[in-house]
Amino acid sequence: MRSFDKDFLWGVAASSYQVEGRGEGPKAECMWDVFARNGGTIYGHNGDVTSDQFHHYKEDVKLMKKLGVKSYRFSLSWPRIFPESINEEYAAGYDYYHRLIDELHKNGIEPHVCLHHWDVPMHLMNNGGWCDRGMAYAFEVYAESAFRNLADKVTMWSTINEPWCPAFLGYETGEHAPGLVGQTQKAFDAAHTLNLAHGLAVRKFRELGCNGVIGAILNLMYPRPATNCPEDILASDRAAEEGFYMFTDPIFKKRYPSRILEARNVTVPVEEGDMDIIGEKVDYLGINYYTESAVEFDPSAPEQFSFVQTHYEKTPMGWDVVPTGLYRLINQVRRNYGDGLPLYIAENGCAADDKLAGSDESRVHDHERIEYFKEHLKQIKRLIDEGANINGYYAWTLVDNYEWALGFTRRFGLVYVDFNDKRRVPKDSYYYLREVIAGHEEI
Ligand code: PNW
């Protein structure tokens, strides 16, 4: 049996803005600071005061070690490294990451560095942020700086976490920074700049001859067809064009899906040579999975599909719990891009209504989360047993943190954090996952 063998990479994932807190030293304002101040987030909460990993990293690494994970995926804070402008690297901005990485190594945990997870410095937003292709070249400068400073200590890299989110939540629904609503063309412009930025970073990694692997991290969305009738199956495929093929086809096929552009009356501002840059070979694909929606054919909608109601239980995010959706999604990736491509589940987890329990408040009985992990891991096992090239699994996330526009009202951690005194309390799901990783709990 191959699944979850000794080489399987168990990990936890997090992001700079969500866990670090303000920390120390110079730091540029980022687009989430401004979005929060302008009312884009619950109670105006921002990432200044969160789980404060900047000061609690030793405690968190210890928690990782006791959990048994072999990899920690975290992102670098672009605003710490380029606090003033993209022309001035602030090398001391890496000091915190050196401390964190050394602590990880000391504890037998491999750092997996994600270059960017949404905290764009404000001094780069003036020309339109990701809608401006100049951002891709600014990102290339930043990526090169990160490789030069950390590549001797880090062998697993990823470029940009979930580019769909800043593009479509940032410019179309307005739920994420910078919070523009209904700017569909801008969302597609941003998607292209993000793809280009990804490609430039991968190319730079190769040019510099860095050791190790680099990949993309995508939250692929593949809504299932409500029924098996051909129109609904076509609707499902069309729905996948925005949240899936817009990001995978450029990387793996050097092209954009076409029907979505026509249906939404937008273009993608591709310039000569862009597709070769974006199509620069990656070493793996990281896939983030939380939920799956369902669609049906709808001739009255411009995209010709609409989302339908489902019977699934929902998490506090309002997201359906659909473990089999992960199975369908990965099989779609396999059908489109083959089994030669190494895959990682780069995020999976759920929010739950966690409460401290016990007379000394030392427990959190998060049974929904245990169920969630168990059912998703079963699907991963099934996939691996059927030949899927899945090499690792990152739970989202180790400690409760800043959940973007929802502030501190949603908890995703395996470990509860009291945001007042920063006390960490492992939840039951932490102890569950530890048994799984140790091989004591049958999946
Ligand atoms: C991912 N959506 O975000 C992110 O990578 C994490 O930073 C985040 O904490 C986690 O999932 C949980 O939300 C997403 O609305 C946020 O479709 C929103 C969506 C998708 C992913």
Short mmCIF file of C-alpha atoms and ligand atoms in Angstrom, two decimals:
data_model
loop_
_atom_site.label_atom_id
_atom_site.label_comp_id
_atom_site.label_asym_id
_atom_site.label_seq_id
_atom_site.Cartn_x
_atom_site.Cartn_y
_atom_site.Cartn_z
CA MET A 1 0.00 0.00 0.00
CA ARG A 2 1.49 3.27 -1.19
CA SER A 3 -0.79 5.88 0.41
CA PHE A 4 0.64 7.88 3.29
CA ASP A 5 3.89 5.92 3.21
CA LYS A 6 7.01 7.20 4.91
CA ASP A 7 7.80 9.64 2.09
CA PHE A 8 4.39 11.28 2.21
CA LEU A 9 4.90 14.95 3.10
CA TRP A 10 2.68 15.91 6.02
CA GLY A 11 2.58 19.62 6.65
CA VAL A 12 0.72 22.63 7.92
CA ALA A 13 0.25 25.87 5.98
CA ALA A 14 -0.17 29.53 6.93
CA SER A 15 0.48 32.99 5.52
CA SER A 16 2.47 36.01 6.67
CA TYR A 17 -0.35 38.52 6.97
CA GLN A 18 -2.64 36.06 8.72
CA VAL A 19 -0.28 34.79 11.45
CA GLU A 20 2.71 37.05 11.94
CA GLY A 21 1.20 40.22 13.35
CA ARG A 22 2.90 43.58 13.01
CA GLY A 23 6.22 42.25 14.32
CA GLU A 24 9.13 44.64 14.45
CA GLY A 25 11.15 46.80 12.13
CA PRO A 26 10.08 48.77 9.12
CA LYS A 27 7.15 47.41 7.14
CA ALA A 28 5.15 48.95 4.33
CA GLU A 29 1.41 49.23 4.63
CA CYS A 30 -0.20 46.58 2.51
CA MET A 31 -3.45 46.50 0.60
CA TRP A 32 -5.14 44.57 3.40
CA ASP A 33 -4.28 47.26 5.98
CA VAL A 34 -5.98 49.84 3.82
CA PHE A 35 -8.92 47.60 2.94
CA ALA A 36 -9.49 46.95 6.66
CA ARG A 37 -9.31 50.64 7.51
CA ASN A 38 -11.82 51.48 4.82
CA GLY A 39 -14.41 49.11 6.17
CA GLY A 40 -13.71 46.08 3.98
CA THR A 41 -13.32 43.71 6.93
CA ILE A 42 -15.33 42.76 9.98
CA TYR A 43 -15.02 45.40 12.75
CA GLY A 44 -12.12 46.94 10.80
CA HIS A 45 -9.87 44.14 12.03
CA ASN A 46 -6.50 43.95 10.32
CA GLY A 47 -3.48 41.68 10.62
CA ASP A 48 -1.52 43.84 13.09
CA VAL A 49 -2.50 41.82 16.10
CA THR A 50 -3.18 38.21 15.33
CA SER A 51 -1.58 35.00 16.60
CA ASP A 52 1.70 36.98 16.70
CA GLN A 53 3.83 34.19 15.29
CA PHE A 54 6.55 36.81 14.83
CA HIS A 55 7.18 36.53 18.57
CA HIS A 56 5.73 33.06 19.18
CA TYR A 57 7.43 31.14 16.38
CA LYS A 58 9.43 28.92 18.72
CA GLU A 59 6.29 27.79 20.47
CA ASP A 60 4.59 27.18 17.12
CA VAL A 61 7.51 25.19 15.74
CA LYS A 62 7.40 23.05 18.87
CA LEU A 63 3.70 22.45 18.25
CA MET A 64 4.54 21.41 14.67
CA LYS A 65 7.21 19.04 15.85
CA LYS A 66 4.89 17.40 18.35
CA LEU A 67 2.26 17.11 15.65
CA GLY A 68 4.77 15.18 13.56
CA VAL A 69 4.70 17.31 10.41
CA LYS A 70 7.74 17.41 8.13
CA SER A 71 6.99 20.65 6.30
CA TYR A 72 5.74 24.13 7.15
CA ARG A 73 4.38 26.19 4.28
CA PHE A 74 4.45 29.88 5.14
CA SER A 75 4.66 33.02 3.04
CA LEU A 76 7.11 35.92 3.17
CA SER A 77 5.90 39.42 3.89
CA TRP A 78 6.74 41.47 0.81
CA PRO A 79 6.12 44.67 2.87
CA ARG A 80 8.89 43.72 5.33
CA ILE A 81 11.45 43.19 2.59
CA PHE A 82 10.56 46.18 0.45
CA PRO A 83 9.19 48.62 3.04
CA GLU A 84 9.80 51.78 0.99
CA SER A 85 9.94 50.95 -2.69
CA ILE A 86 10.71 48.09 -5.00
CA ASN A 87 14.09 49.69 -5.71
CA GLU A 88 15.31 49.28 -2.15
CA GLU A 89 15.60 45.84 -0.66
CA TYR A 90 15.69 45.92 3.14
CA ALA A 91 17.81 42.84 3.82
CA ALA A 92 17.11 42.91 7.57
CA GLY A 93 13.50 42.21 6.65
CA TYR A 94 14.71 38.62 6.22
CA ASP A 95 16.00 38.33 9.79
CA TYR A 96 12.72 36.98 11.11
CA TYR A 97 12.61 34.37 8.34
CA HIS A 98 16.16 33.30 9.10
CA ARG A 99 15.18 32.77 12.73
CA LEU A 100 12.05 30.85 11.76
CA ILE A 101 13.82 28.70 9.16
CA ASP A 102 16.70 27.87 11.53
CA GLU A 103 14.23 26.89 14.22
CA LEU A 104 12.36 24.67 11.75
CA HIS A 105 15.59 22.96 10.68
CA LYS A 106 16.61 22.46 14.29
CA ASN A 107 13.36 20.57 14.75
CA GLY A 108 13.59 18.48 11.60
CA ILE A 109 10.93 20.41 9.70
CA GLU A 110 11.48 21.60 6.12
CA PRO A 111 10.50 25.17 5.30
CA HIS A 112 8.26 25.53 2.26
CA VAL A 113 8.39 29.19 1.30
CA CYS A 114 5.50 30.71 -0.60
CA LEU A 115 6.59 34.03 -2.08
CA HIS A 116 3.27 35.77 -1.90
CA HIS A 117 -0.03 35.37 -0.10
CA TRP A 118 -1.91 38.62 -0.81
CA ASP A 119 -0.08 41.24 1.28
CA VAL A 120 0.85 43.61 -1.57
CA PRO A 121 2.80 46.70 -0.38
CA MET A 122 0.72 49.83 -0.86
CA HIS A 123 3.58 51.63 -2.59
CA LEU A 124 3.03 49.18 -5.44
CA MET A 125 -0.72 49.69 -5.65
CA ASN A 126 -0.64 53.16 -7.13
CA ASN A 127 -0.60 52.06 -10.74
CA GLY A 128 -3.56 49.75 -10.32
CA GLY A 129 -2.07 46.84 -8.42
CA TRP A 130 -2.36 43.51 -10.18
CA CYS A 131 -4.28 45.13 -13.05
CA ASP A 132 -1.03 46.75 -14.13
CA ARG A 133 1.43 44.41 -15.83
CA GLY A 134 4.28 46.37 -14.25
CA MET A 135 3.39 44.54 -11.02
CA ALA A 136 4.61 41.29 -12.55
CA TYR A 137 8.06 42.81 -13.02
CA ALA A 138 8.05 44.25 -9.49
CA PHE A 139 7.22 40.74 -8.33
CA GLU A 140 10.16 39.38 -10.31
CA VAL A 141 12.48 41.77 -8.44
CA TYR A 142 11.03 40.64 -5.13
CA ALA A 143 11.26 36.95 -6.09
CA GLU A 144 14.91 37.33 -7.06
CA SER A 145 15.64 38.98 -3.73
CA ALA A 146 13.94 36.13 -1.86
CA PHE A 147 15.86 33.47 -3.81
CA ARG A 148 19.18 35.25 -3.28
CA ASN A 149 18.60 35.61 0.45
CA LEU A 150 17.05 32.26 1.31
CA ALA A 151 17.77 29.71 -1.42
CA ASP A 152 20.67 28.14 0.47
CA LYS A 153 18.30 27.23 3.31
CA VAL A 154 15.07 26.47 1.47
CA THR A 155 14.46 23.74 -1.07
CA MET A 156 10.69 23.95 -1.51
CA TRP A 157 9.18 27.08 -3.00
CA SER A 158 5.85 28.22 -4.30
CA THR A 159 5.03 31.43 -6.15
CA ILE A 160 1.64 33.05 -5.51
CA ASN A 161 -1.06 31.58 -3.33
CA GLU A 162 -4.46 31.28 -5.03
CA PRO A 163 -4.22 34.00 -7.70
CA TRP A 164 -7.96 33.60 -8.35
CA CYS A 165 -8.71 35.33 -5.02
CA PRO A 166 -6.96 38.70 -5.48
CA ALA A 167 -8.19 38.78 -9.10
CA PHE A 168 -11.84 37.85 -8.75
CA LEU A 169 -12.57 38.55 -5.07
CA GLY A 170 -10.45 41.71 -5.39
CA TYR A 171 -11.98 43.20 -8.54
CA GLU A 172 -15.29 41.49 -9.15
CA THR A 173 -17.06 40.58 -5.90
CA GLY A 174 -15.10 43.09 -3.81
CA GLU A 175 -14.89 40.68 -0.86
CA HIS A 176 -11.11 40.89 -0.76
CA ALA A 177 -8.66 43.78 -1.07
CA PRO A 178 -8.56 46.02 -2.96
CA GLY A 179 -12.34 45.65 -2.84
CA LEU A 180 -13.55 46.75 -6.26
CA VAL A 181 -16.96 45.49 -7.33
CA GLY A 182 -18.09 44.46 -10.79
CA GLN A 183 -14.82 45.31 -12.55
CA THR A 184 -14.81 42.15 -14.60
CA GLN A 185 -12.24 43.25 -17.17
CA LYS A 186 -9.93 44.29 -14.35
CA ALA A 187 -10.32 40.88 -12.73
CA PHE A 188 -9.12 39.24 -15.95
CA ASP A 189 -6.29 41.78 -16.32
CA ALA A 190 -5.24 40.97 -12.76
CA ALA A 191 -5.44 37.23 -13.41
CA HIS A 192 -3.04 37.63 -16.33
CA THR A 193 -0.57 39.78 -14.37
CA LEU A 194 -0.63 37.24 -11.53
CA ASN A 195 0.04 34.41 -14.00
CA LEU A 196 2.84 36.39 -15.59
CA ALA A 197 4.35 37.19 -12.18
CA HIS A 198 4.27 33.48 -11.37
CA GLY A 199 6.07 32.63 -14.62
CA LEU A 200 8.71 35.32 -14.17
CA ALA A 201 9.47 34.00 -10.68
CA VAL A 202 9.82 30.42 -11.92
CA ARG A 203 12.09 31.57 -14.74
CA LYS A 204 14.23 33.55 -12.29
CA PHE A 205 14.51 30.51 -10.02
CA ARG A 206 15.88 28.50 -12.97
CA GLU A 207 18.20 31.29 -14.13
CA LEU A 208 19.74 31.57 -10.70
CA GLY A 209 20.23 27.81 -10.62
CA CYS A 210 18.51 27.46 -7.24
CA ASN A 211 18.34 24.03 -5.67
CA GLY A 212 15.04 22.40 -4.94
CA VAL A 213 11.59 22.66 -6.40
CA ILE A 214 9.17 25.44 -7.26
CA GLY A 215 5.47 25.21 -8.01
CA ALA A 216 2.16 27.04 -8.19
CA ILE A 217 -0.52 26.99 -5.51
CA LEU A 218 -4.03 27.19 -6.92
CA ASN A 219 -7.51 26.96 -5.39
CA LEU A 220 -9.01 25.08 -8.29
CA MET A 221 -12.76 25.21 -8.55
CA TYR A 222 -14.57 22.51 -10.47
CA PRO A 223 -18.30 22.77 -9.78
CA ARG A 224 -20.04 19.45 -10.33
CA PRO A 225 -22.96 19.21 -12.74
CA ALA A 226 -26.29 19.18 -10.87
CA THR A 227 -27.46 16.24 -12.99
CA ASN A 228 -25.88 13.93 -15.52
CA CYS A 229 -27.65 15.49 -18.49
CA PRO A 230 -25.25 16.76 -21.16
CA GLU A 231 -26.22 20.44 -20.74
CA ASP A 232 -25.35 20.36 -17.05
CA ILE A 233 -22.07 18.61 -17.76
CA LEU A 234 -21.25 21.35 -20.23
CA ALA A 235 -22.28 23.95 -17.63
CA SER A 236 -19.85 22.40 -15.17
CA ASP A 237 -17.03 22.59 -17.68
CA ARG A 238 -17.84 26.21 -18.47
CA ALA A 239 -17.90 27.08 -14.79
CA ALA A 240 -14.44 25.56 -14.42
CA GLU A 241 -13.03 27.95 -17.00
CA GLU A 242 -12.81 30.87 -14.58
CA GLY A 243 -11.74 29.24 -11.35
CA PHE A 244 -9.59 26.48 -12.81
CA TYR A 245 -8.52 26.57 -16.47
CA MET A 246 -7.79 30.34 -16.36
CA PHE A 247 -4.88 29.42 -14.11
CA THR A 248 -3.90 25.88 -15.11
CA ASP A 249 -4.14 26.11 -18.91
CA PRO A 250 -1.61 28.97 -19.17
CA ILE A 251 0.88 27.07 -17.01
CA PHE A 252 0.45 23.62 -18.51
CA LYS A 253 -0.80 24.36 -22.04
CA LYS A 254 0.42 27.91 -22.67
CA ARG A 255 -3.06 29.13 -23.54
CA TYR A 256 -6.18 30.65 -22.00
CA PRO A 257 -9.60 29.01 -22.11
CA SER A 258 -11.66 30.87 -24.73
CA ARG A 259 -15.36 30.42 -24.04
CA ILE A 260 -15.27 32.26 -20.73
CA LEU A 261 -13.69 35.33 -22.34
CA GLU A 262 -16.37 35.46 -24.98
CA ALA A 263 -19.22 34.85 -22.55
CA ARG A 264 -18.05 37.55 -20.19
CA ASN A 265 -17.04 39.91 -22.96
CA VAL A 266 -13.49 40.40 -21.73
CA THR A 267 -10.02 39.97 -23.12
CA VAL A 268 -6.76 38.90 -21.57
CA PRO A 269 -3.95 41.42 -22.24
CA VAL A 270 -1.43 38.88 -23.50
CA GLU A 271 1.74 40.30 -25.01
CA GLU A 272 4.27 38.55 -27.18
CA GLY A 273 6.25 36.00 -25.21
CA ASP A 274 3.95 36.02 -22.16
CA MET A 275 2.64 32.50 -22.63
CA ASP A 276 6.14 31.05 -22.82
CA ILE A 277 7.02 32.79 -19.56
CA ILE A 278 3.85 31.59 -17.83
CA GLY A 279 4.37 28.12 -19.26
CA GLU A 280 7.85 27.84 -17.71
CA LYS A 281 7.97 24.31 -16.32
CA VAL A 282 6.93 23.94 -12.68
CA ASP A 283 8.09 21.06 -10.50
CA TYR A 284 4.72 20.43 -8.91
CA LEU A 285 1.21 21.79 -8.51
CA GLY A 286 -0.21 22.61 -5.09
CA ILE A 287 -3.98 22.48 -4.86
CA ASN A 288 -6.03 24.10 -2.12
CA TYR A 289 -9.39 22.49 -1.53
CA TYR A 290 -12.17 23.45 0.88
CA THR A 291 -15.47 22.93 -0.88
CA GLU A 292 -17.28 22.19 -4.13
CA SER A 293 -20.36 23.86 -5.61
CA ALA A 294 -22.88 22.54 -8.12
CA VAL A 295 -24.10 24.16 -11.32
CA GLU A 296 -26.82 23.66 -13.90
CA PHE A 297 -27.31 24.84 -17.45
CA ASP A 298 -28.98 28.25 -17.51
CA PRO A 299 -29.54 29.75 -20.96
CA SER A 300 -30.54 33.09 -19.44
CA ALA A 301 -27.14 33.67 -17.81
CA PRO A 302 -24.34 35.12 -19.98
CA GLU A 303 -22.01 32.32 -18.84
CA GLN A 304 -24.85 29.81 -19.44
CA PHE A 305 -24.70 28.28 -16.00
CA SER A 306 -25.90 29.08 -12.54
CA PHE A 307 -25.16 27.72 -9.10
CA VAL A 308 -27.78 25.50 -7.48
CA GLN A 309 -28.86 24.66 -3.96
CA THR A 310 -27.39 21.53 -2.37
CA HIS A 311 -28.16 19.35 0.64
CA TYR A 312 -24.64 19.34 2.11
CA GLU A 313 -23.83 20.36 5.63
CA LYS A 314 -22.15 23.79 5.72
CA THR A 315 -19.23 25.05 7.78
CA PRO A 316 -19.34 28.49 9.50
CA MET A 317 -17.85 29.87 6.25
CA GLY A 318 -21.09 28.85 4.54
CA TRP A 319 -19.09 26.36 2.48
CA ASP A 320 -20.53 22.91 1.74
CA VAL A 321 -18.60 19.98 3.19
CA VAL A 322 -18.02 17.80 0.09
CA PRO A 323 -15.10 15.38 0.49
CA THR A 324 -15.94 13.62 -2.78
CA GLY A 325 -15.48 16.99 -4.51
CA LEU A 326 -11.78 16.67 -3.82
CA TYR A 327 -11.82 13.27 -5.50
CA ARG A 328 -13.58 14.70 -8.56
CA LEU A 329 -11.29 17.73 -8.70
CA ILE A 330 -8.05 15.76 -8.57
CA ASN A 331 -9.31 13.37 -11.21
CA GLN A 332 -10.08 16.32 -13.45
CA VAL A 333 -6.53 17.60 -12.97
CA ARG A 334 -5.24 14.12 -13.85
CA ARG A 335 -7.43 13.92 -16.98
CA ASN A 336 -6.28 17.34 -18.18
CA TYR A 337 -2.63 17.39 -17.24
CA GLY A 338 -1.65 13.78 -16.62
CA ASP A 339 -0.08 11.85 -13.77
CA GLY A 340 3.48 12.95 -14.55
CA LEU A 341 2.82 16.13 -12.60
CA PRO A 342 3.52 15.78 -8.87
CA LEU A 343 0.62 17.11 -6.80
CA TYR A 344 0.35 18.37 -3.25
CA ILE A 345 -2.79 19.21 -1.36
CA ALA A 346 -1.44 22.59 -0.24
CA GLU A 347 -4.40 23.59 1.96
CA ASN A 348 -7.40 21.75 3.36
CA GLY A 349 -9.33 22.36 6.53
CA CYS A 350 -12.43 24.01 7.91
CA ALA A 351 -13.69 26.71 10.21
CA ALA A 352 -15.60 25.52 13.25
CA ASP A 353 -17.36 27.09 16.18
CA ASP A 354 -14.53 26.37 18.61
CA LYS A 355 -14.95 26.91 22.36
CA LEU A 356 -12.50 26.39 25.17
CA ALA A 357 -13.74 23.53 27.39
CA GLY A 358 -12.87 21.89 30.69
CA SER A 359 -12.48 23.48 34.11
CA ASP A 360 -9.02 24.81 33.20
CA GLU A 361 -10.03 25.64 29.62
CA SER A 362 -7.35 23.33 28.28
CA ARG A 363 -9.41 21.53 25.65
CA VAL A 364 -11.33 22.27 22.49
CA HIS A 365 -13.68 19.53 21.31
CA ASP A 366 -13.81 20.24 17.58
CA HIS A 367 -15.40 17.05 16.38
CA GLU A 368 -16.71 18.55 13.13
CA ARG A 369 -13.14 19.35 12.17
CA ILE A 370 -11.96 15.82 12.94
CA GLU A 371 -14.76 14.48 10.74
CA TYR A 372 -13.78 16.95 8.03
CA PHE A 373 -10.13 15.88 8.03
CA LYS A 374 -11.01 12.18 8.23
CA GLU A 375 -13.38 12.29 5.26
CA HIS A 376 -11.00 14.33 3.08
CA LEU A 377 -8.04 12.13 3.92
CA LYS A 378 -10.11 9.09 2.94
CA GLN A 379 -10.59 10.59 -0.50
CA ILE A 380 -6.87 11.32 -0.78
CA LYS A 381 -6.07 7.74 0.15
CA ARG A 382 -8.54 6.54 -2.46
CA LEU A 383 -6.92 8.76 -5.07
CA ILE A 384 -3.40 7.63 -4.24
CA ASP A 385 -4.46 3.99 -4.30
CA GLU A 386 -5.89 4.62 -7.76
CA GLY A 387 -2.61 6.07 -9.01
CA ALA A 388 -2.86 9.82 -8.37
CA ASN A 389 0.54 11.45 -7.95
CA ILE A 390 -0.24 13.10 -4.59
CA ASN A 391 2.93 13.60 -2.59
CA GLY A 392 1.83 15.51 0.46
CA TYR A 393 -0.92 17.16 2.45
CA TYR A 394 -0.91 20.51 4.24
CA ALA A 395 -3.60 21.12 6.81
CA TRP A 396 -4.84 24.69 6.94
CA THR A 397 -3.79 25.75 9.50
CA LEU A 398 -1.68 25.30 12.65
CA VAL A 399 -2.90 28.19 14.81
CA ASP A 400 -6.10 30.24 14.61
CA ASN A 401 -5.42 33.48 12.77
CA TYR A 402 -6.74 36.43 10.81
CA GLU A 403 -9.33 35.12 8.37
CA TRP A 404 -9.19 38.05 5.93
CA ALA A 405 -12.46 39.96 5.54
CA LEU A 406 -13.97 37.88 8.35
CA GLY A 407 -11.30 38.98 10.80
CA PHE A 408 -11.14 36.85 13.91
CA THR A 409 -14.67 35.52 13.65
CA ARG A 410 -13.65 32.29 11.91
CA ARG A 411 -11.18 29.81 13.40
CA PHE A 412 -9.35 27.33 11.14
CA GLY A 413 -6.53 26.24 13.47
CA LEU A 414 -5.59 22.84 14.83
CA VAL A 415 -4.56 24.95 17.81
CA TYR A 416 -6.83 27.48 19.47
CA VAL A 417 -5.40 30.95 20.05
CA ASP A 418 -6.65 33.36 22.68
CA PHE A 419 -6.08 36.57 20.74
CA ASN A 420 -5.78 38.60 23.95
CA ASP A 421 -2.95 36.77 25.65
CA LYS A 422 -1.81 34.65 22.63
CA ARG A 423 -2.16 31.44 24.64
CA ARG A 424 -2.16 28.33 22.42
CA VAL A 425 -4.46 25.40 23.19
CA PRO A 426 -4.27 22.32 20.94
CA LYS A 427 -7.73 21.27 19.80
CA ASP A 428 -8.92 17.65 19.62
CA SER A 429 -8.29 17.76 15.86
CA TYR A 430 -4.60 18.39 16.59
CA TYR A 431 -4.42 15.18 18.62
CA TYR A 432 -6.39 13.36 15.92
CA LEU A 433 -4.07 14.45 13.10
CA ARG A 434 -1.07 13.50 15.21
CA GLU A 435 -2.38 9.92 15.42
CA VAL A 436 -2.95 9.87 11.67
CA ILE A 437 0.55 11.13 10.90
CA ALA A 438 2.07 8.63 13.32
CA GLY A 439 0.23 5.89 11.43
CA HIS A 440 -1.87 4.86 14.43
CA GLU A 441 -5.19 5.95 13.07
CA GLU A 442 -6.52 4.00 10.10
CA ILE A 443 -7.84 6.18 7.28
C1 PNW B 1 -7.84 30.39 1.30
N1 PNW B 1 -13.41 32.02 -1.59
O1 PNW B 1 -8.61 31.50 1.05
C2 PNW B 1 -6.52 31.04 1.65
O2 PNW B 1 -5.39 30.54 1.00
C3 PNW B 1 -6.29 31.20 3.12
O3 PNW B 1 -5.51 32.34 3.31
C4 PNW B 1 -7.60 31.25 3.86
O4 PNW B 1 -7.42 31.49 5.23
C5 PNW B 1 -8.29 29.91 3.66
O5 PNW B 1 -8.48 29.65 2.27
C6 PNW B 1 -9.63 29.80 4.35
O6 PNW B 1 -10.54 30.73 3.85
C7 PNW B 1 -9.81 31.54 0.39
O7 PNW B 1 -14.23 32.88 -1.18
C8 PNW B 1 -10.68 32.54 0.76
O8 PNW B 1 -13.71 31.27 -2.56
C9 PNW B 1 -11.86 32.70 0.10
C10 PNW B 1 -12.19 31.85 -0.94
C11 PNW B 1 -11.34 30.85 -1.33
C12 PNW B 1 -10.13 30.69 -0.65
#
